[in-house]
GROMACS .gro file of C-alpha atoms in nm:
model
  145
    1MET     CA    1   0.000  -0.008   0.010
    2SER     CA    2   0.150   0.340  -0.090
    3GLU     CA    3   0.170   0.628   0.134
    4LYS     CA    4  -0.126   0.882   0.148
    5ASN     CA    5  -0.081   1.271   0.164
    6LEU     CA    6  -0.322   1.510   0.268
    7MET     CA    7  -0.478   1.574  -0.048
    8ASP     CA    8  -0.540   1.184  -0.091
    9PHE     CA    9  -0.739   1.201   0.223
   10VAL     CA   10  -0.932   1.525   0.094
   11MET     CA   11  -1.009   1.387  -0.230
   12ASP     CA   12  -1.124   1.050  -0.075
   13ALA     CA   13  -1.364   1.243   0.147
   14LYS     CA   14  -1.482   1.459  -0.130
   15SER     CA   15  -1.585   1.149  -0.314
   16ARG     CA   16  -1.847   1.080  -0.044
   17ILE     CA   17  -1.976   1.427   0.033
   18LYS     CA   18  -2.197   1.712  -0.108
   19GLU     CA   19  -2.039   2.049  -0.179
   20VAL     CA   20  -2.190   2.401  -0.271
   21GLU     CA   21  -2.030   2.722  -0.397
   22VAL     CA   22  -2.015   3.023  -0.146
   23THR     CA   23  -2.303   3.173  -0.336
   24GLU     CA   24  -2.522   2.896  -0.293
   25ALA     CA   25  -2.413   2.846   0.077
   26GLN     CA   26  -2.527   3.198   0.160
   27LYS     CA   27  -2.877   3.102   0.001
   28LEU     CA   28  -2.899   2.792   0.207
   29ILE     CA   29  -2.800   2.983   0.519
   30ASP     CA   30  -3.103   3.208   0.439
   31GLU     CA   31  -3.326   2.904   0.420
   32GLY     CA   32  -3.213   2.777   0.761
   33TYR     CA   33  -2.904   2.581   0.721
   34ARG     CA   34  -2.664   2.587   1.017
   35VAL     CA   35  -2.302   2.654   0.977
   36LEU     CA   36  -2.035   2.458   1.165
   37ASP     CA   37  -1.697   2.635   1.144
   38VAL     CA   38  -1.410   2.394   1.190
   39ARG     CA   39  -1.126   2.624   1.174
   40GLU     CA   40  -0.857   2.675   1.473
   41PRO     CA   41  -0.962   2.933   1.722
   42ALA     CA   42  -0.731   3.199   1.574
   43GLU     CA   43  -0.859   3.166   1.243
   44TYR     CA   44  -1.225   3.174   1.380
   45LEU     CA   45  -1.161   3.483   1.582
   46SER     CA   46  -1.047   3.662   1.276
   47GLY     CA   47  -1.379   3.663   1.128
   48ALA     CA   48  -1.671   3.410   1.119
   49ILE     CA   49  -2.011   3.374   0.957
   50ASP     CA   50  -2.278   3.510   1.195
   51HIS     CA   51  -2.430   3.252   1.418
   52SER     CA   52  -2.182   2.973   1.331
   53LEU     CA   53  -2.104   2.699   1.587
   54HIS     CA   54  -1.739   2.681   1.625
   55VAL     CA   55  -1.583   2.343   1.680
   56PRO     CA   56  -1.195   2.309   1.581
   57ARG     CA   57  -1.167   2.008   1.331
   58GLY     CA   58  -0.937   1.825   1.598
   59MET     CA   59  -1.224   1.811   1.844
   60LEU     CA   60  -1.513   1.729   1.609
   61GLU     CA   61  -1.534   1.355   1.695
   62ALA     CA   62  -1.562   1.427   2.075
   63ALA     CA   63  -1.801   1.714   2.023
   64ALA     CA   64  -2.036   1.525   1.816
   65ASP     CA   65  -2.013   1.180   2.004
   66ARG     CA   66  -2.332   1.084   2.158
   67LYS     CA   67  -2.151   0.868   2.431
   68TYR     CA   68  -1.887   1.107   2.532
   69ASP     CA   69  -1.967   1.326   2.847
   70GLY     CA   70  -1.775   1.652   2.681
   71ALA     CA   71  -1.977   1.649   2.384
   72ILE     CA   72  -2.115   1.982   2.277
   73PRO     CA   73  -2.516   1.945   2.283
   74GLU     CA   74  -2.572   2.198   2.005
   75LEU     CA   75  -2.374   1.979   1.767
   76ARG     CA   76  -2.423   1.633   1.933
   77ASP     CA   77  -2.801   1.645   1.953
   78ASN     CA   78  -2.880   1.788   1.612
   79ARG     CA   79  -2.798   1.531   1.345
   80ASP     CA   80  -3.105   1.595   1.176
   81ALA     CA   81  -3.028   1.945   1.121
   82ARG     CA   82  -2.890   2.089   0.760
   83TRP     CA   83  -2.544   2.179   0.829
   84LEU     CA   84  -2.273   2.380   0.613
   85ILE     CA   85  -1.927   2.293   0.697
   86MET     CA   86  -1.672   2.559   0.672
   87CYS     CA   87  -1.304   2.588   0.723
   88ARG     CA   88  -1.023   2.809   0.539
   89SER     CA   89  -1.020   2.647   0.224
   90GLY     CA   90  -1.248   2.357   0.216
   91ALA     CA   91  -1.027   2.067   0.279
   92ARG     CA   92  -1.063   2.019   0.660
   93ALA     CA   93  -1.437   2.072   0.600
   94ALA     CA   94  -1.440   1.807   0.343
   95MET     CA   95  -1.297   1.569   0.593
   96ALA     CA   96  -1.529   1.682   0.858
   97CYS     CA   97  -1.837   1.635   0.646
   98ASP     CA   98  -1.714   1.267   0.570
   99VAL     CA   99  -1.662   1.200   0.945
  100LEU     CA  100  -2.006   1.359   1.041
  101GLN     CA  101  -2.190   1.149   0.790
  102GLN     CA  102  -2.017   0.831   0.951
  103MET     CA  103  -2.136   0.964   1.290
  104GLY     CA  104  -2.506   0.970   1.178
  105PHE     CA  105  -2.543   1.317   1.052
  106SER     CA  106  -2.803   1.311   0.779
  107ASP     CA  107  -2.743   1.650   0.584
  108VAL     CA  108  -2.384   1.791   0.583
  109THR     CA  109  -2.255   1.977   0.300
  110ASN     CA  110  -1.898   2.126   0.242
  111VAL     CA  111  -1.864   2.492   0.134
  112PHE     CA  112  -1.605   2.481  -0.150
  113GLY     CA  113  -1.314   2.706  -0.121
  114GLY     CA  114  -1.403   2.754   0.253
  115MET     CA  115  -1.379   3.106   0.409
  116VAL     CA  116  -1.116   3.218   0.127
  117ALA     CA  117  -1.386   3.193  -0.117
  118TRP     CA  118  -1.636   3.347   0.115
  119LYS     CA  119  -1.424   3.641   0.156
  120GLU     CA  120  -1.331   3.676  -0.201
  121ALA     CA  121  -1.705   3.688  -0.273
  122ASN     CA  122  -1.748   3.982  -0.025
  123LEU     CA  123  -1.994   3.770   0.176
  124PRO     CA  124  -2.079   3.890   0.523
  125LEU     CA  125  -1.870   3.813   0.828
  126VAL     CA  126  -1.877   3.883   1.199
  127ALA     CA  127  -1.594   3.945   1.433
  128PRO     CA  128  -1.679   3.680   1.705
  129SER     CA  129  -1.565   3.740   2.065
  130ASP     CA  130  -1.327   3.486   2.245
  131GLU     CA  131  -1.639   3.435   2.445
  132GLU     CA  132  -1.793   3.241   2.153
  133SER     CA  133  -1.485   3.024   2.086
  134LEU     CA  134  -1.435   2.687   2.229
  135VAL     CA  135  -1.076   2.754   2.325
  136GLN     CA  136  -1.030   3.070   2.520
  137LEU     CA  137  -0.699   3.223   2.564
  138LYS     CA  138  -0.743   3.455   2.878
  139THR     CA  139  -0.375   3.536   2.917
  140PRO     CA  140  -0.135   3.549   2.626
  141CYS     CA  141   0.139   3.270   2.615
  142THR     CA  142   0.441   3.408   2.728
  143PRO     CA  143   0.798   3.244   2.607
  144GLY     CA  144   0.998   3.112   2.872
  145VAL     CA  145   0.745   3.095   3.165
   0.00000   0.00000   0.00000
């Protein structure tokens, strides 16, 4: 078996998921689709889609797991909701869609091009506070401390 790289995983996931362009994603949001942002906290805090749920990709399985005490109810208990999954470019979101489908989510869609394409299309963003992020840095990291 040959060694896989990141794009192999992304393309494999994309073969099993739905994707939409950002202009279609905006229409779907207007129709009631929820947005799950799987970017890292600093990326999320730099600008996000209004009312998006933030769960970094590395925490997704735990956040959505019905049997994990630390799961996030807003995600865990909404498997039948219509979800748009967003990341910076669409790669992490594609893999997140694939995982969520395997975990029983019935309607997840990757936003092709992610936040890069969203910003290029001049679609609306909000500046979320760190209170809305799962990971909160109350004190900056100080080297050597």
